[in-house]
Coordinates of C-alpha atoms in Angstrom, one line a residue:
M292 CA 0.0 0.1 0.1
T293 CA 1.1 3.6 -0.5
Y294 CA 3.0 4.9 2.5
F295 CA 2.8 8.5 3.8
A296 CA 4.4 9.3 7.2
D297 CA 1.8 10.5 9.8
L298 CA 1.2 14.2 10.1
T299 CA 3.1 15.1 6.9
H300 CA 1.7 16.8 3.8
A301 CA 3.0 14.0 1.7
Y302 CA -0.6 12.8 0.4
S303 CA -0.2 12.8 -3.3
L304 CA -2.4 10.1 -4.6
F305 CA -4.8 12.4 -6.4
D306 CA -5.0 16.2 -6.9
H307 CA -8.8 16.1 -6.4
D308 CA -11.2 14.6 -3.8
T309 CA -14.5 13.0 -4.7
V310 CA -17.3 12.8 -2.1
R311 CA -20.2 10.6 -2.6
Y312 CA -23.7 11.7 -1.8
E313 CA -27.3 10.1 -2.1
W314 CA -27.7 11.9 -5.5
G315 CA -24.2 11.2 -6.9
T316 CA -20.7 12.5 -6.5
L317 CA -18.9 15.7 -6.2
D318 CA -15.3 16.0 -7.5
Y319 CA -13.2 19.0 -6.6
R320 CA -9.7 20.2 -6.2
P321 CA -9.5 20.8 -2.3
R322 CA -8.6 24.2 -1.1
Y323 CA -7.6 22.6 2.2
E324 CA -4.2 21.0 3.0
R325 CA -4.4 17.2 3.4
L326 CA -2.5 15.9 6.4
S327 CA -1.7 12.2 6.2
V328 CA -2.6 9.7 8.8
G329 CA -2.8 5.9 8.7
W330 CA -1.1 5.2 5.5
L331 CA 0.9 2.2 6.8
D332 CA 3.3 -0.1 5.1
A333 CA 4.9 -3.3 6.3
S334 CA 8.3 -1.9 5.5
Q335 CA 7.8 1.0 7.9
P336 CA 7.5 1.1 11.7
F337 CA 4.3 2.6 13.2
D338 CA 3.2 3.7 16.7
T339 CA 1.1 1.1 18.7
G340 CA -0.7 1.2 22.0
P341 CA -4.1 1.9 23.6
V342 CA -6.6 4.3 22.2
P343 CA -9.5 5.8 24.1
D344 CA -12.7 3.8 24.7
G345 CA -15.0 4.1 21.8
F346 CA -12.4 5.5 19.4
A347 CA -12.5 2.6 17.0
D348 CA -16.3 2.7 16.9
A349 CA -16.2 6.5 16.2
L350 CA -13.5 5.9 13.4
L351 CA -15.7 3.3 11.8
D352 CA -18.7 5.6 11.9
I353 CA -16.8 8.0 9.8
V354 CA -16.1 5.5 7.0
G355 CA -18.7 6.3 4.4
N356 CA -20.0 9.3 6.3
P357 CA -19.5 10.6 3.8
A358 CA -17.6 8.3 1.5
V359 CA -14.5 9.9 -0.1
N360 CA -12.5 8.6 -3.2
E361 CA -14.3 5.4 -3.7
T362 CA -13.4 2.8 -6.3
R363 CA -9.7 3.7 -6.5
G364 CA -8.4 0.3 -6.2
L365 CA -8.5 -2.7 -3.8
H366 CA -5.6 -2.6 -1.4
R367 CA -4.9 -5.5 1.0
C368 CA -3.8 -5.3 4.5
E369 CA 0.0 -6.0 4.5
F370 CA -0.1 -7.1 8.1
C371 CA -2.7 -9.9 7.7
P372 CA -2.1 -13.4 6.1
S373 CA -2.7 -13.2 2.3
D374 CA -5.9 -15.2 2.3
T375 CA -7.5 -12.8 4.8
S376 CA -5.8 -9.6 3.7
L377 CA -8.8 -8.0 1.8
I378 CA -10.7 -6.5 4.7
A379 CA -14.5 -6.2 4.6
D380 CA -16.6 -3.4 6.1
P381 CA -17.9 -5.2 9.2
R382 CA -21.3 -3.4 8.7
S383 CA -21.8 -4.8 5.2
D384 CA -22.0 -8.6 5.8
G385 CA -18.9 -9.0 3.6
E386 CA -20.4 -7.2 0.6
S387 CA -18.2 -4.0 0.8
W388 CA -14.5 -3.6 1.1
L389 CA -12.8 -0.9 3.4
A390 CA -9.8 -0.9 1.0
F391 CA -11.3 1.1 -1.9
R392 CA -12.1 4.3 -0.2
E393 CA -10.6 7.0 2.1
I394 CA -11.9 9.4 4.8
R395 CA -11.5 13.0 5.5
V396 CA -11.6 14.4 9.1
P397 CA -11.3 18.2 9.6
A398 CA -8.3 19.1 11.7
R399 CA -8.4 22.8 11.9
P400 CA -9.4 25.6 9.6
G401 CA -7.9 24.9 6.2
V402 CA -6.4 21.6 7.1
M403 CA -8.0 18.1 6.7
F404 CA -6.8 14.8 7.8
A405 CA -6.5 12.3 4.9
A406 CA -6.6 8.6 5.8
P407 CA -7.4 5.4 4.2
A408 CA -10.6 3.6 5.4
L409 CA -8.3 0.7 6.4
I410 CA -7.3 2.9 9.3
W411 CA -10.1 1.4 11.3
H412 CA -8.7 -2.1 10.7
Y413 CA -5.2 -1.0 11.6
V414 CA -6.5 0.4 14.9
S415 CA -8.8 -2.5 15.9
A416 CA -6.7 -5.5 14.6
H417 CA -3.0 -4.3 14.7
A418 CA -3.0 -2.0 17.7
Y419 CA -2.1 1.1 15.6
R420 CA -2.2 4.2 17.6
P421 CA -2.8 7.3 15.5
P422 CA -1.4 10.7 16.5
A423 CA -3.3 12.3 19.3
E424 CA -4.4 15.3 17.2
F425 CA -6.2 12.9 14.9
V426 CA -7.8 11.0 17.8
E427 CA -9.1 14.1 19.1
A428 CA -10.4 15.2 15.7
V429 CA -12.3 11.9 15.3
Q430 CA -13.9 12.2 18.7
H431 CA -15.2 15.7 17.7
Y432 CA -16.1 14.7 14.1
D433 CA -18.9 16.4 12.4
A434 CA -20.1 15.0 9.1
G435 CA -21.6 18.3 8.2
W436 CA -18.3 19.4 6.7
A437 CA -19.5 18.0 3.4
T438 CA -22.9 19.6 3.5
E439 CA -23.1 22.5 1.1
P440 CA -22.7 25.4 1.5
S441 CA -19.4 24.5 3.3
P442 CA -16.0 26.2 3.7
W443 CA -14.5 22.8 2.9
I444 CA -16.3 22.4 -0.6
P445 CA -15.4 24.8 -3.4
P446 CA -18.3 26.1 -5.5
D447 CA -16.8 24.9 -8.8
G448 CA -16.9 21.3 -8.0
E449 CA -17.9 18.8 -10.8
R450 CA -21.1 16.9 -10.1
A451 CA -22.1 13.6 -11.5
V452 CA -25.7 12.4 -10.9
W453 CA -26.5 8.8 -10.5
G454 CA -27.9 7.2 -13.7
R455 CA -27.4 10.3 -15.7
T456 CA -23.7 11.4 -15.9
A457 CA -21.3 9.2 -17.8
R458 CA -18.0 8.6 -16.3
N459 CA -14.6 7.8 -18.0
V460 CA -11.9 6.6 -15.7
M461 CA -8.4 5.1 -16.3
L462 CA -7.5 1.9 -14.3
R463 CA -4.3 -0.1 -14.1
C464 CA -3.7 -3.8 -13.4
V465 CA -1.6 -4.1 -10.1
R466 CA 0.4 -7.1 -11.3
C467 CA 1.4 -6.2 -14.9
G468 CA 0.8 -2.4 -14.9
Q469 CA -1.4 -2.6 -18.1
K470 CA -3.7 0.4 -18.2
F471 CA -7.3 0.4 -19.6
E472 CA -10.3 2.8 -19.7
L473 CA -13.5 2.1 -18.0
H474 CA -16.7 3.8 -19.4
Y475 CA -19.9 3.6 -17.2
T476 CA -22.8 5.5 -16.0
P477 CA -23.0 5.2 -12.2
D478 CA -26.4 4.0 -11.1
E479 CA -25.5 2.7 -7.6
P480 CA -22.8 4.3 -5.4
G481 CA -19.6 2.6 -5.9
R482 CA -20.7 -0.9 -6.6
R483 CA -21.3 -0.6 -10.4
A484 CA -17.9 0.9 -11.0
L485 CA -16.2 -1.8 -8.8
S486 CA -17.9 -4.7 -10.4
L487 CA -17.3 -3.4 -14.0
A488 CA -13.8 -2.7 -13.3
T489 CA -13.2 -6.2 -11.9
Q490 CA -15.0 -7.7 -14.9
Q491 CA -13.1 -5.7 -17.4
L492 CA -9.7 -6.5 -15.8
R493 CA -10.6 -10.2 -15.9
E494 CA -11.3 -9.9 -19.6
Q495 CA -8.1 -8.0 -20.4
C496 CA -5.7 -9.6 -17.8
P497 CA -7.2 -13.0 -17.2
D498 CA -4.1 -14.3 -15.5
H499 CA -4.0 -11.5 -13.0
G500 CA -7.1 -12.0 -10.8
K501 CA -8.9 -8.9 -9.8
E502 CA -6.3 -6.5 -8.3
W503 CA -6.6 -3.1 -9.9
E504 CA -6.1 0.5 -9.0
F505 CA -7.5 3.8 -10.1
C506 CA -5.2 6.0 -12.2
D507 CA -7.2 9.1 -13.1
K508 CA -10.2 10.4 -14.8
V509 CA -10.0 10.4 -18.6
R510 CA -10.3 14.0 -19.6

């Protein structure tokens, strides 16, 4: 998985953020700084230890509330055995993966914590202890940051309405690096793109399973 040191401005996966709503998605270039937390890698040490009671549950509540940057690849937990390394959202009965989305947590004016949704798994299964600033921000989290009008959401964002707005994105096979375009019209949050991407990869890279990652939108 991509590694960024905690509390650095190293986040560089995408120059835009995409937030999912009931009506569709809003894609925008953030005007806030993105402060990295929880981008762990097996080759790098990380802090471990106890976290406040209820913190893991509060963190899980943030996943999908709102959903940020969905369908940008299926990333496995590098600290789990390979046969159990694809982590499901415990609220989804195994039908949705944590590893294809991110979360945003307001830190202070103009600064947003950027973390993978897998951070909940790292905390609950691998004793990861996030920085104290992040823990406090999670405990005081308000999902209203994504409700427009909002100082966090620029007015010039690009909207895509479910079932109406066509999307073109570029995907890449994790194993061989082959890139391919995916054309679809979203009619269900996240799942249609995920299933179509997996199907298309199996057709173009039949020997490489279903591991893919999002490259970028096709302009």
